[in-house]
Short mmCIF file of C-alpha atoms and ligand atoms in Angstrom, two decimals:
data_model
loop_
_atom_site.label_atom_id
_atom_site.label_comp_id
_atom_site.label_asym_id
_atom_site.label_seq_id
_atom_site.Cartn_x
_atom_site.Cartn_y
_atom_site.Cartn_z
CA MET A 1 26.03 18.84 36.79
CA SER A 2 28.33 19.67 39.71
CA ALA A 3 28.52 23.19 41.06
CA HIS A 4 32.00 23.43 39.62
CA THR A 5 30.85 22.48 36.13
CA LEU A 6 27.96 24.90 36.37
CA LEU A 7 30.25 27.71 37.47
CA ASN A 8 32.54 27.02 34.55
CA LYS A 9 29.55 27.15 32.25
CA VAL A 10 28.48 30.56 33.58
CA ILE A 11 31.98 31.97 33.24
CA GLU A 12 32.33 30.58 29.73
CA ILE A 13 29.01 32.04 28.51
CA THR A 14 29.90 35.42 30.01
CA ARG A 15 33.40 35.40 28.52
CA ASN A 16 32.02 34.42 25.13
CA HIS A 17 29.65 37.36 25.24
CA ASN A 18 32.36 39.80 26.34
CA ARG A 19 34.81 38.64 23.70
CA TRP A 20 32.25 38.61 20.90
CA ARG A 21 30.47 41.91 21.56
CA ARG A 22 33.43 43.86 22.93
CA PHE A 23 36.34 42.70 20.75
CA GLU A 24 35.05 40.99 17.61
CA CYS A 25 31.86 42.73 16.50
CA ILE A 26 31.05 46.07 14.99
CA ASN A 27 28.12 47.31 17.06
CA LEU A 28 25.64 49.57 15.28
CA ILE A 29 22.64 49.21 17.62
CA ALA A 30 21.43 52.82 17.86
CA SER A 31 20.38 52.56 21.53
CA GLU A 32 23.62 51.17 22.97
CA ASN A 33 26.98 52.47 24.04
CA VAL A 34 29.84 51.62 26.38
CA MET A 35 31.12 53.41 29.45
CA SER A 36 34.74 54.47 29.83
CA PRO A 37 37.10 52.21 31.81
CA LEU A 38 36.90 54.56 34.80
CA ALA A 39 33.10 54.71 34.74
CA GLU A 40 32.94 50.91 34.45
CA ALA A 41 35.23 50.56 37.43
CA ALA A 42 33.09 53.00 39.41
CA TYR A 43 29.97 50.98 38.52
CA PHE A 44 31.29 47.91 40.27
CA THR A 45 31.10 49.02 43.89
CA ASP A 46 29.38 48.25 47.16
CA MET A 47 26.62 50.69 46.21
CA MET A 48 25.13 47.94 44.02
CA HIS A 49 23.97 46.23 47.21
CA ARG A 50 22.36 49.16 49.03
CA TYR A 51 18.98 50.84 49.38
CA ALA A 52 18.24 54.56 49.56
CA GLU A 53 14.48 55.06 49.33
CA GLY A 54 13.44 58.71 49.20
CA LYS A 55 15.43 61.87 48.36
CA PRO A 56 18.99 62.68 49.50
CA GLY A 57 18.85 63.90 53.10
CA LYS A 58 15.36 62.39 53.54
CA ARG A 59 15.97 58.67 53.24
CA TYR A 60 13.94 55.92 54.82
CA TYR A 61 17.10 53.85 55.45
CA GLN A 62 20.31 54.53 57.34
CA GLY A 63 23.70 54.11 55.69
CA ASN A 64 23.32 56.74 52.99
CA ILE A 65 25.89 59.37 53.99
CA TYR A 66 27.87 58.91 50.77
CA THR A 67 25.08 57.85 48.43
CA ASP A 68 23.34 61.14 49.31
CA GLN A 69 26.48 63.02 48.35
CA ILE A 70 26.91 61.22 45.04
CA GLU A 71 23.22 61.57 44.10
CA LEU A 72 23.33 65.33 44.73
CA LEU A 73 26.52 65.57 42.68
CA VAL A 74 24.90 63.72 39.75
CA MET A 75 21.94 66.11 39.90
CA GLU A 76 24.24 69.14 39.95
CA LEU A 77 26.49 67.89 37.13
CA MET A 78 23.58 66.98 34.87
CA SER A 79 21.79 70.21 35.62
CA ASN A 80 24.94 72.13 34.58
CA LEU A 81 25.46 70.05 31.46
CA LEU A 82 21.83 70.42 30.36
CA GLN A 83 21.45 74.03 31.55
CA VAL A 84 18.21 73.25 33.39
CA GLU A 85 17.04 73.84 36.94
CA TYR A 86 15.81 70.41 37.98
CA VAL A 87 17.11 66.91 37.32
CA GLU A 88 15.59 63.68 38.66
CA PRO A 89 18.10 60.82 38.27
CA ARG A 90 16.28 58.04 40.15
CA PRO A 91 14.18 56.39 37.39
CA ILE A 92 16.04 53.18 36.63
CA SER A 93 15.31 53.36 32.89
CA GLY A 94 13.90 55.62 30.22
CA THR A 95 10.68 53.63 30.28
CA ILE A 96 10.29 54.25 34.03
CA ALA A 97 11.03 57.96 33.48
CA ASN A 98 8.16 58.03 30.97
CA ALA A 99 5.84 56.16 33.33
CA VAL A 100 6.51 58.68 36.10
CA VAL A 101 5.89 61.72 33.90
CA PHE A 102 2.87 60.31 32.03
CA ARG A 103 1.20 59.32 35.31
CA ASN A 104 1.80 62.80 36.69
CA LEU A 105 0.22 64.48 33.69
CA ALA A 106 -2.81 62.27 33.08
CA ASN A 107 -5.26 59.93 34.75
CA PRO A 108 -6.55 56.66 33.35
CA GLY A 109 -9.04 57.46 30.56
CA ASP A 110 -7.36 60.74 29.61
CA LYS A 111 -5.92 61.31 26.14
CA ALA A 112 -2.32 61.80 25.03
CA LEU A 113 -1.09 62.71 21.56
CA ILE A 114 2.05 60.84 20.58
CA ALA A 115 4.59 60.97 17.77
CA PRO A 116 3.57 58.30 15.22
CA VAL A 117 4.55 54.73 16.05
CA GLN A 118 5.64 53.72 12.57
CA ALA A 119 7.82 56.80 12.45
CA GLY A 120 9.79 55.61 15.44
CA ALA A 121 7.89 56.43 18.64
CA HIS A 122 9.10 54.22 21.48
CA VAL A 123 6.85 51.39 22.65
CA SER A 124 6.58 53.11 26.06
CA HIS A 125 4.70 55.99 24.37
CA THR A 126 2.05 53.63 23.04
CA ARG A 127 -1.01 51.64 23.95
CA PHE A 128 1.14 48.50 23.66
CA GLY A 129 3.52 49.79 26.35
CA THR A 130 3.65 52.14 29.33
CA LEU A 131 0.92 54.49 28.10
CA GLY A 132 -1.42 51.52 27.72
CA ALA A 133 -0.46 50.13 31.13
CA LEU A 134 -1.44 53.48 32.67
CA GLY A 135 -4.81 53.39 30.86
CA ILE A 136 -4.06 56.60 28.97
CA GLU A 137 -5.58 56.75 25.52
CA GLN A 138 -3.22 57.19 22.57
CA VAL A 139 -3.90 59.39 19.56
CA GLU A 140 -1.17 59.53 16.92
CA LEU A 141 0.10 62.81 15.50
CA PRO A 142 0.13 63.10 11.69
CA PHE A 143 3.43 62.35 9.99
CA ASP A 144 4.92 64.01 6.93
CA MET A 145 6.65 61.17 5.10
CA GLU A 146 8.42 63.54 2.69
CA ARG A 147 10.08 65.53 5.49
CA TRP A 148 10.37 62.52 7.80
CA ASN A 149 8.92 64.55 10.63
CA ILE A 150 5.68 65.49 12.37
CA ASP A 151 3.32 67.42 10.08
CA VAL A 152 3.15 70.66 12.06
CA ASP A 153 0.03 72.23 10.53
CA LYS A 154 -2.04 69.07 10.86
CA ALA A 155 -0.63 68.43 14.35
CA VAL A 156 -1.65 71.89 15.55
CA LYS A 157 -5.22 71.29 14.30
CA MET A 158 -5.30 67.90 16.00
CA ILE A 159 -4.10 69.36 19.31
CA GLU A 160 -6.89 71.97 19.11
CA GLU A 161 -9.49 69.28 18.39
CA VAL A 162 -8.38 66.51 20.77
CA LYS A 163 -7.30 68.78 23.66
CA PRO A 164 -5.05 66.07 25.13
CA LYS A 165 -3.54 66.16 28.62
CA PHE A 166 -0.09 65.98 27.09
CA VAL A 167 1.79 65.53 23.82
CA THR A 168 4.89 63.36 23.53
CA LEU A 169 7.68 64.14 21.11
CA GLY A 170 10.91 62.26 20.50
CA ALA A 171 11.52 58.87 18.95
CA SER A 172 13.72 55.83 18.67
CA VAL A 173 14.35 56.51 15.01
CA TYR A 174 15.29 60.13 15.38
CA MET A 175 17.12 61.78 12.48
CA PHE A 176 15.64 65.29 12.55
CA PRO A 177 14.55 67.29 15.62
CA HIS A 178 10.80 67.32 16.21
CA PRO A 179 9.15 70.78 16.13
CA THR A 180 9.03 71.38 19.90
CA LYS A 181 8.39 75.11 19.71
CA GLU A 182 5.36 74.94 17.40
CA ILE A 183 3.85 71.95 19.19
CA ALA A 184 4.41 73.56 22.61
CA GLU A 185 2.61 76.76 21.56
CA ALA A 186 -0.42 74.81 20.35
CA ALA A 187 -0.38 72.49 23.36
CA HIS A 188 -0.10 75.26 25.92
CA ALA A 189 -3.00 77.08 24.26
CA VAL A 190 -5.29 74.15 25.19
CA GLY A 191 -3.71 73.54 28.60
CA ALA A 192 -1.72 70.49 27.52
CA LYS A 193 1.88 69.75 28.57
CA VAL A 194 4.68 68.71 26.23
CA VAL A 195 6.92 65.78 27.15
CA HIS A 196 9.95 65.43 24.92
CA ASP A 197 11.68 62.05 25.16
CA VAL A 198 15.36 62.51 24.30
CA ALA A 199 16.52 58.97 25.15
CA HIS A 200 18.40 58.63 21.89
CA VAL A 201 19.90 62.09 21.64
CA LEU A 202 20.84 63.03 25.22
CA GLY A 203 24.57 62.84 24.38
CA LEU A 204 24.03 65.05 21.33
CA ILE A 205 22.24 67.59 23.54
CA THR A 206 25.01 67.63 26.17
CA GLY A 207 27.48 67.91 23.24
CA LYS A 208 25.54 70.86 21.80
CA ARG A 209 24.71 69.17 18.49
CA TRP A 210 20.96 68.83 19.10
CA PRO A 211 18.44 71.31 20.54
CA ASN A 212 17.54 70.95 24.21
CA PRO A 213 13.72 70.68 24.10
CA VAL A 214 13.32 72.26 27.54
CA HIS A 215 14.88 75.42 26.06
CA GLU A 216 12.45 75.26 23.15
CA GLY A 217 9.22 75.10 25.13
CA ALA A 218 8.85 71.48 26.26
CA ASP A 219 7.59 71.34 29.84
CA VAL A 220 9.69 68.32 30.70
CA ALA A 221 12.15 65.94 29.07
CA THR A 222 12.60 62.23 29.76
CA SER A 223 15.61 60.17 28.79
CA SER A 224 17.75 57.10 29.06
CA THR A 225 21.36 57.62 30.13
CA HIS A 226 23.09 55.02 27.96
CA LYS A 227 22.44 55.69 24.27
CA THR A 228 24.31 58.65 22.77
CA PHE A 229 25.00 59.68 26.37
CA PRO A 230 27.49 56.93 27.24
CA GLY A 231 26.60 56.36 30.89
CA PRO A 232 25.29 53.40 32.86
CA GLN A 233 21.88 52.03 31.86
CA GLY A 234 19.30 54.22 33.57
CA GLY A 235 16.72 56.98 33.23
CA LEU A 236 16.53 60.73 33.73
CA ILE A 237 13.87 63.45 33.93
CA PHE A 238 14.70 67.15 33.57
CA THR A 239 12.69 70.34 33.57
CA ASN A 240 12.60 74.02 34.52
CA ASP A 241 9.09 73.64 35.96
CA LYS A 242 9.40 73.57 39.75
CA ALA A 243 5.86 72.34 40.45
CA LEU A 244 6.18 69.54 37.94
CA TYR A 245 9.58 68.57 39.31
CA LYS A 246 8.20 68.37 42.84
CA ALA A 247 5.27 66.24 41.72
CA VAL A 248 7.59 63.96 39.77
CA ALA A 249 9.99 63.57 42.70
CA LYS A 250 7.08 62.43 44.86
CA THR A 251 5.94 59.78 42.41
CA VAL A 252 9.31 58.30 41.35
CA PHE A 253 9.33 56.80 44.82
CA PRO A 254 7.01 55.27 46.03
CA TRP A 255 5.07 54.68 42.77
CA PHE A 256 7.64 53.53 40.24
CA VAL A 257 10.96 52.89 41.93
CA SER A 258 11.92 51.49 45.31
CA ASN A 259 15.61 50.71 44.97
CA HIS A 260 17.03 53.08 42.38
CA HIS A 261 20.18 51.05 41.63
CA LEU A 262 22.68 53.24 43.44
CA HIS A 263 25.75 51.87 41.70
CA ARG A 264 24.64 53.84 38.63
CA LEU A 265 25.37 57.09 40.40
CA PRO A 266 29.21 57.21 40.57
CA ALA A 267 29.40 55.94 36.97
CA MET A 268 26.86 58.56 35.93
CA ALA A 269 28.87 61.33 37.64
CA ILE A 270 32.07 60.24 35.91
CA THR A 271 30.32 60.11 32.53
CA ALA A 272 28.93 63.61 33.12
CA ILE A 273 32.43 64.92 33.85
CA GLU A 274 33.69 63.20 30.69
CA MET A 275 30.95 64.86 28.68
CA MET A 276 31.90 68.26 30.15
CA GLU A 277 35.41 67.70 28.86
CA PHE A 278 35.00 65.66 25.66
CA GLY A 279 31.26 65.83 24.96
CA GLU A 280 31.32 68.41 22.17
CA ALA A 281 34.11 66.69 20.24
CA TYR A 282 32.32 63.36 20.72
CA ALA A 283 28.91 64.61 19.55
CA ASP A 284 30.48 66.40 16.61
CA GLN A 285 32.22 63.23 15.43
CA ILE A 286 29.05 61.17 15.90
CA VAL A 287 27.05 63.46 13.61
CA ARG A 288 29.83 63.56 11.00
CA ASN A 289 30.19 59.78 11.08
CA ALA A 290 26.45 59.13 10.73
CA ARG A 291 26.26 61.31 7.65
CA ALA A 292 29.44 59.87 6.15
CA PHE A 293 28.24 56.31 6.75
CA ALA A 294 24.80 56.90 5.24
CA GLU A 295 26.39 58.57 2.23
CA ALA A 296 28.90 55.73 1.80
CA LEU A 297 26.12 53.12 1.96
CA ALA A 298 24.16 55.07 -0.67
CA GLU A 299 27.27 55.08 -2.88
CA GLU A 300 27.57 51.30 -2.41
CA GLY A 301 24.03 50.91 -3.77
CA PHE A 302 21.82 50.99 -0.66
CA LYS A 303 18.58 52.96 -0.40
CA ILE A 304 18.62 55.58 2.34
CA PRO A 305 15.08 57.06 2.50
CA THR A 306 16.30 60.36 3.99
CA GLU A 307 18.99 61.01 1.36
CA HIS A 308 17.03 64.00 -0.01
CA LEU A 309 17.10 65.54 3.48
CA GLY A 310 20.88 65.28 3.85
CA PHE A 311 20.60 61.76 5.38
CA THR A 312 20.52 62.64 9.12
CA GLN A 313 21.29 65.23 11.77
CA SER A 314 21.77 62.70 14.57
CA HIS A 315 23.67 59.49 15.31
CA THR A 316 21.20 57.32 13.48
CA PHE A 317 19.55 56.61 10.12
CA VAL A 318 17.63 53.82 8.43
CA VAL A 319 18.23 51.76 5.31
CA ASP A 320 15.38 50.47 3.16
CA VAL A 321 16.19 46.81 2.43
CA ARG A 322 12.86 45.68 0.98
CA GLU A 323 14.51 44.75 -2.30
CA LEU A 324 17.17 42.76 -0.47
CA GLY A 325 14.70 40.41 1.22
CA GLY A 326 13.60 42.65 4.10
CA GLY A 327 14.98 43.70 7.47
CA ALA A 328 14.86 40.33 9.23
CA LYS A 329 16.99 38.53 6.67
CA ALA A 330 19.44 41.41 6.25
CA ALA A 331 19.97 41.84 10.00
CA LYS A 332 20.62 38.10 10.42
CA LEU A 333 23.10 37.94 7.53
CA LEU A 334 24.98 40.90 9.01
CA GLU A 335 25.01 39.26 12.44
CA ASP A 336 26.58 36.21 10.82
CA ALA A 337 29.30 38.60 9.65
CA ASN A 338 29.67 40.06 13.19
CA ILE A 339 27.95 43.32 12.29
CA ILE A 340 25.25 43.93 14.89
CA LEU A 341 22.17 46.10 14.26
CA ASN A 342 18.40 45.73 14.35
CA LYS A 343 15.59 45.44 11.84
CA ASN A 344 13.12 48.32 12.04
CA LEU A 345 9.68 49.39 10.87
CA LEU A 346 9.74 52.19 8.31
CA PRO A 347 6.87 54.71 8.16
CA TRP A 348 4.98 52.91 5.39
CA ASP A 349 5.09 49.49 7.11
CA PRO A 350 1.87 48.25 8.73
CA PRO A 351 2.29 47.34 12.45
CA GLU A 352 2.04 43.64 11.66
CA ALA A 353 5.26 43.91 9.66
CA VAL A 354 7.34 43.94 12.88
CA LYS A 355 8.65 40.42 12.19
CA ASN A 356 10.01 41.38 8.80
CA PRO A 357 9.92 45.16 8.40
CA SER A 358 11.34 47.14 5.49
CA GLY A 359 14.27 48.65 7.29
CA LEU A 360 17.49 48.41 9.18
CA ARG A 361 18.30 50.96 11.88
CA ILE A 362 21.90 52.03 12.29
CA GLY A 363 23.61 54.08 15.02
CA VAL A 364 27.26 55.14 14.93
CA GLN A 365 27.67 56.38 18.54
CA GLU A 366 29.37 53.31 19.99
CA MET A 367 31.87 52.78 17.18
CA THR A 368 32.57 56.53 17.23
CA ARG A 369 33.43 56.11 20.91
CA PHE A 370 35.89 53.39 19.90
CA GLY A 371 37.58 55.88 17.57
CA MET A 372 36.06 55.24 14.13
CA LYS A 373 36.14 58.22 11.77
CA GLU A 374 34.44 59.01 8.45
CA SER A 375 36.95 57.03 6.33
CA ASP A 376 36.54 53.96 8.58
CA PHE A 377 32.79 54.01 8.02
CA LYS A 378 33.47 54.01 4.25
CA GLU A 379 35.36 50.74 4.76
CA LEU A 380 32.48 49.34 6.79
CA ALA A 381 30.01 50.24 4.02
CA LYS A 382 31.96 47.89 1.71
CA PHE A 383 31.34 44.96 4.08
CA PHE A 384 27.62 45.75 3.92
CA ARG A 385 27.77 45.61 0.13
CA GLU A 386 29.66 42.31 0.11
CA VAL A 387 27.17 40.63 2.46
CA LEU A 388 23.84 42.10 1.37
CA ILE A 389 24.25 43.05 -2.30
CA GLU A 390 26.98 40.73 -3.60
CA GLY A 391 25.72 37.81 -1.51
CA LYS A 392 29.17 36.77 -0.27
CA ASP A 393 29.44 34.19 2.50
CA PRO A 394 29.01 36.09 5.81
CA ALA A 395 31.48 33.70 7.46
CA GLU A 396 34.18 35.03 5.12
CA ILE A 397 33.31 38.67 5.81
CA LYS A 398 33.26 37.92 9.53
CA LYS A 399 36.99 37.21 9.40
CA LYS A 400 37.57 40.63 7.85
CA VAL A 401 35.31 42.28 10.43
CA ILE A 402 37.26 40.74 13.31
CA GLU A 403 40.51 42.09 11.81
CA PHE A 404 38.91 45.50 11.22
CA ARG A 405 37.63 45.68 14.81
CA LYS A 406 41.18 45.24 16.15
CA ASN A 407 41.81 48.89 15.23
CA PHE A 408 38.98 50.10 17.46
CA LEU A 409 39.21 48.55 20.89
CA GLU A 410 39.97 51.52 23.14
CA VAL A 411 37.25 53.82 24.43
CA LYS A 412 37.85 57.46 23.46
CA TYR A 413 36.23 60.63 24.83
CA GLY A 414 36.45 59.22 28.37
CA TYR A 415 38.87 58.45 31.17
CA ASP A 416 41.09 55.46 31.70
CA ILE A 417 41.69 54.34 35.26
CA PRO A 418 44.39 56.73 36.49
CA GLU A 419 47.46 55.28 38.24
CA GLU A 420 46.37 56.82 41.55
CA PHE A 421 43.11 54.79 41.57
CA GLN A 422 44.47 51.49 40.31
CA ASP A 423 45.07 49.84 43.65
CA SER A 424 42.12 51.58 45.29
CA LEU A 425 38.75 50.14 46.22
CA LEU A 426 37.54 50.52 42.65
CA LYS A 427 37.73 47.12 40.99
CA VAL A 428 37.57 46.61 37.24
CA PRO A 429 34.49 44.59 36.24
CA MET A 430 35.54 43.25 32.83
CA LEU A 431 37.79 40.72 34.58
CA LEU A 432 36.12 37.81 32.85
C1 PLP B 1 15.17 53.54 24.42
C2 PLP B 1 14.04 54.45 24.54
C3 PLP B 1 13.30 54.53 25.71
C4 PLP B 1 13.40 53.52 26.82
O1 PLP B 1 14.54 53.49 27.46
P1 PLP B 1 14.94 52.29 28.42
O2 PLP B 1 16.03 52.96 29.19
O3 PLP B 1 15.37 51.19 27.54
O4 PLP B 1 13.77 51.95 29.25
C5 PLP B 1 12.34 55.51 25.83
N1 PLP B 1 12.10 56.35 24.82
C6 PLP B 1 12.77 56.28 23.65
C7 PLP B 1 12.43 57.27 22.57
C8 PLP B 1 13.74 55.32 23.47
O5 PLP B 1 14.37 55.23 22.30
#
């Protein structure tokens, strides 16, 4: 193939992706979101090509006059939004943020207690992921299936017995806040630290619809910056513990990050300013939409295992689709109808069920950002029924989904590119 043909191929694949995911699908992946047009524009800058090893003001490279300024601004904005003393924005993902903190709190061979895997702990908390890579031993906290949360009494006993170096809370299927206060009291009594991973709910915390674990006794929080918080893909660590912050800052670089992907920083700052202005309205609508959607699906005949608990307090919930052929089949049929979500283990599934687990995981944060309200999610629930319960041809429903999506193409709760910046050095990336 000639270079020209190859280039055309690349452009075509990229365009196909952009058109499909951005204009024709309903995206319900609970860990995704989109930036505002202004934040996207600010992502596409010369900073994507630069290095800035070390801390602002103490870099190992020249050329960082402005990247120092923007990094300090991100730290200040996030520290204000989260009402905490110390913010470390350099981890390039939530997984890296976890690696940094875990390595600071334990040595290989030490023990950590983690929220149960089948109940939604992230792979990075487990022996299969980052924890395992660091040689830290995993012990799972007991889970209360009825309350869909950590069993506090049993967990306290386990903390006293195991005396771990640290306990992780937080999950990737996170409907109800984990009991930070109770766990922190028990952990601190045996000299253990509490790490609360808020990757999924950071935007709900900045929007004041979810407790900030650092205010409830967690020693440190780790996060991604692109799930309910609609920033660029990246990681974050925050804490009020000065000694821990200093230790963390020393291990981000040189242990886990060299280049910290500087082009995230202006986009992150813009997203933080957006969340200062629109964050509460956004988080409020997310929580309303999640509940309305779960309720509508239940009315259409779907099983929502947390119905007795009021469905959810976050952006996300799960559907039990065992009787509809399992999660793998259901997720594929929905994809054929341009409804994008993922299959998910539910607490009773054995680990080997990952290929066809009982559940579907749903998140409403991205479609909320595109302006969907409670009544729109009721409409969406009908498409689910047509595809999964009535067995209609997904190709037919796909046509309806594409029409439906046309009502929700503009990003809300964020900034457009103002006139004054349009002919500036900020270039819009979605040009393809
Ligand atoms: C998504 C997620 C992470 C990892 O984040 P990445 O930014 O994808 O590395 C960590 N913890 C939890 C609970 C998550 O859901």
